[in-house]
Amino acid sequence: MSRAKSPSSSDLVTARNVDFSNCDRELIQYPGAVQGHGAMLIVDEPDFRIQQASLNCREIIGVDAKDLLGKSIADVFGQRAPEMLERMHRMALEYGPVHVVRESFAGSTSGVNIFAHRCDGVLILELEAITSATEPASTQLYSDVRESIAKLEKARGIQQFHDLAVDRIRAFTGYDRVMAYKFAEDGSGHVVAEAKREDLEPYLGLHYPATDIPAPARRLFGLSWLRHLPDVNYTAVPLIPDVHPVTGRPIDMSFSILRSVSVMYAGYLKNMGVHSTMVMPLMKEGVLWGLISAMHHSGPRHVPYEVRMAAEFLSHMVSLLMAGKEDSEFYETRFRMSAVADQLVEEARQDPDLHSSLGSQDRNLNLLSLLPAQGAAVSSRGKLSLIGLTPTSEQTAELVRWVADQNLPVIATDRLSEIYPAAAAYKSVASGVLATRLAAHTTEMLLWFRPEHIEIVNWAGDPKKPMQICETDGEVRLQPRASFALWKQSVTGRSEPWRKDEKDVVEHLRQALMSSIASRAEEIERLNRQLADANVELDSFAYAASHDLKEPLRGVHHLASFLKRGEQDQLTEEGRQQLDAILRLTRRMDDLIESLLQYSRTGRTELSLQNADLDVLLDETLLACRRLITDTATEIRRAEQLGTALCDAVRLKEVFANLIINAIKYNDKPNRIVEIGVEEIVVEEAPRKRYFVRDNGIGITDAAKEQIFEIFHRMHGQDEFGGGTGAGLTIARRTIERHGGRLWVESSVGEGSTFFFTLGPEASR
Ligand code: BLA
């Protein structure tokens, strides 16, 4: 094809040695050849002598290339030459080809358009044959462009804008297919809008790997605003001589209209049944955002220069207007998202249970309202709520633990299984995850999921089928797309990426929720402090009151005893019985006061915490109760080991004694059984122990389950089940609560009850 040598080193990649392994390094600006629909002359300055010419000069201007070498422009263009030179003199030729003049030569039917520009220190003239006899009037083009711009300005939203842009450009250029193509950060891209002949298969939504538009091709987009390939099946026409006689270098055709394109690219276009293309870059803020790409399937298509100018101008306008449309859509979305975030925070403030305030499928407003995602989850207080399309509860729970381990406030990935391989199992529902933790070191978390979403296009047909294409001038063989297979693999398991504004709004939500949780915690602490103060007051009152009651009661009791002993004989039988009743009632009153004192003491006095061996503690308790145990022939079953716990040993013994005595007393079975043990449970993600005392006794009705913990509340007659003041369980519960734990009962009437208690988190980890 071309005999161009690289400028400096022979192992640079040029059209001669390009293949799959090196096409991203091909020096496509030095093809050494032009497309056949025009001729190229390389002219030196200031004497305007022709140094190089393309071999097709005879077809275009009626003179053989070799006869042109060394001639001056004046020799070729005759009397038009001074005008041409004068024009070129006035034009800025450094920024790419400008139209100088339209010229007719002997042999050319409709004439040629002549373009000039300077590159790498030489003047390049391109003479493009005019093929179509009927060219659009420029006034018509102008009003079409105006109308298109007016419509684009009015478009609502970015999608409508792109749809309209491709539609208008198709109408202008008459191409079978016009697409808007958007690049992703990694250089791959996808078709965002398409206007096409109806019978063609759609490419809309398809994704292409970065390698399809290699870096050298992208670089050229920064230099020329429109690239036109009228006939993919052209025969490349070399320049003679192949390097510039003065500079010794091949010609840099970066800006050229006629530059012969890479054989790799031409080969792929042929594979796809494309005959002609026209490509224009879309720029946003000086950066390549995407392309407008036009393809013709039904045959070659040579777009006249005037139409190209109009299309180029229109695509410039598309670039400029697009930035504004994208920005306003961006701010609109951002505004909407922050409004939803604020609403969610308000919901959570009113209902602190995040499962019902944020994670409920049945509510109009939930996590899914915030941003585009197909699924979401709330993880709070060791529970999960799932909304929409999500992994299973088990999978989500594991994922939550993994995210918690990452120790980051927000995690956003569009390829979860690459960093967390277990997610490969559910990539179809959650290839993308955006997760945020509401507190450090916990699994309090909100998550959003996006499914795998990539439709991949296959330029080269089936990548598994070997395929060869022979260029007429030399053997160019295109292999099956090895790079394609790799890319396909690397894009599975990916979702639509999370945008920066989406991550920002989640961060905003996280902070707002955290400060609302923090202020709630402060409120709770304030109430707790108030309650504690009130309790202390109440306890001191109870203590003082009961203490003061004891004194007169003791007096009553003594007097009654004296009376009974000294005046026994003077009393009637009835009087004696009444005296006995007084004595019994004062004793009972004394018991009650004693219980009350004990109860208030439980609240008032400091616990003396130590790491106690609960098995020893239980031994001592059982020893103290041995009379009752043997008298009732109760069978005691105990766990092998209760282990140790941080507690006040004396108080805990009282609790055990109270529970064991109750278990024996409230039992009507011939063989009474009391079992004492411990179980492992998980409370708010932390392992805790719960101790229990289980009996096969009379059981407790549901209604009574809380009443039994009320002070002096007796469920049975005073003398039934061994009597008692009815303060034991109240005191036991209070003792456990002062240890930071909980005491409760589970029971079924007639079969027995189990009293459970936990100790504070530090004590029972
Ligand atoms: C160039 N490839 C291009 C260009 C586009 C694409 C737009 C620039 C064309 C121009 O400047 O005129 C690709 N066009 C697309 C894509 C869409 C589209 C993706 O409309 C989607 C809708 N190309 C391949 C493969 C290779 C390759 C597999 O697909 C090589 C392994 C190479 N593409 C390649 C080369 C060029 C190119 C070398 C530069 C061609 C040149 O300007 O010389």
Coordinates of C-alpha atoms and ligand atoms in Angstrom, one line a residue, residues 18-20 23 26 28 179 181 191 203 208-209 211-214 216-217 220-221 227-229 259-266 268-269 277-279 291 293-295 459 481 483, ligand 1:
V18 CA 0.1 -2.6 11.3
D19 CA -1.7 -5.6 12.8
F20 CA -3.8 -6.4 15.8
C23 CA -2.9 -0.9 15.9
E26 CA -0.1 3.0 14.1
I28 CA -2.1 6.9 10.8
M179 CA -25.5 7.9 15.4
Y181 CA -21.9 7.9 20.3
V191 CA -24.6 4.6 20.9
Y203 CA -27.2 -0.2 16.9
Y208 CA -18.0 -0.9 21.7
P209 CA -14.5 -1.4 23.2
T211 CA -9.8 -0.4 20.9
D212 CA -12.3 0.2 18.2
I213 CA -11.3 3.8 18.1
P214 CA -7.6 3.6 18.9
P216 CA -4.2 7.8 17.2
A217 CA -7.7 8.1 15.7
L220 CA -7.0 13.3 15.1
F221 CA -10.5 14.3 16.3
R227 CA -13.7 13.2 8.6
H228 CA -15.2 11.8 5.4
L229 CA -14.6 8.5 3.8
R259 CA -5.7 11.1 3.9
S260 CA -5.9 7.4 3.2
V261 CA -7.3 5.6 6.3
S262 CA -5.8 2.7 8.2
V263 CA -6.3 -0.7 6.5
M264 CA -7.5 -2.0 9.9
Y265 CA -10.4 0.4 10.0
A266 CA -11.3 0.0 6.3
Y268 CA -13.7 -3.6 9.7
L269 CA -16.0 -1.2 7.9
T277 CA -18.7 7.1 6.6
M278 CA -18.6 10.6 7.9
V279 CA -17.5 11.3 11.5
L291 CA -19.0 11.5 18.1
S293 CA -21.0 9.0 13.2
A294 CA -22.7 8.5 9.9
M295 CA -22.6 5.2 7.9
W459 CA -17.8 -5.4 14.5
R481 CA -11.1 -10.4 17.2
S483 CA -9.0 -8.2 21.6
Ligands
BLA1 C1 -11.0 4.7 13.4 N1 -13.1 3.7 14.5 C2 -12.4 4.7 13.9 C3 -13.1 5.9 13.9 C4 -14.4 5.6 14.4 C5 -14.3 4.2 14.8 C6 -15.5 6.5 14.6 C7 -12.7 7.2 13.3 C8 -13.2 7.3 11.9 C9 -12.7 8.4 11.2 O1 -11.9 9.2 11.6 O2 -13.2 8.6 10.1 C10 -15.3 3.4 15.4 N2 -17.4 4.3 14.6 C11 -16.7 3.6 15.4 C12 -17.5 3.0 16.4 C13 -18.8 3.4 16.2 C14 -18.7 4.2 15.0 C15 -17.1 2.2 17.6 O3 -19.7 4.7 14.4 C16 -20.0 3.0 16.9 C17 -21.2 3.4 16.6 N3 -11.3 -0.4 14.6 C18 -12.0 -1.5 15.0 C19 -11.0 -2.5 15.4 C20 -9.7 -1.9 15.1 C21 -10.0 -0.6 14.6 C22 -11.3 -3.8 15.9 O4 -13.1 -1.6 15.2 C23 -8.4 -2.4 15.2 C24 -8.0 -3.5 15.9 C25 -9.0 0.3 14.2 N4 -10.4 2.4 14.0 C26 -9.3 1.7 13.9 C27 -8.2 2.5 13.3 C28 -8.8 3.7 13.1 C29 -10.2 3.6 13.5 C30 -6.8 2.1 13.1 C31 -8.1 4.9 12.5 C32 -8.5 5.0 11.1 C33 -7.8 6.2 10.4 O5 -8.3 7.3 10.6 O6 -6.9 5.9 9.7

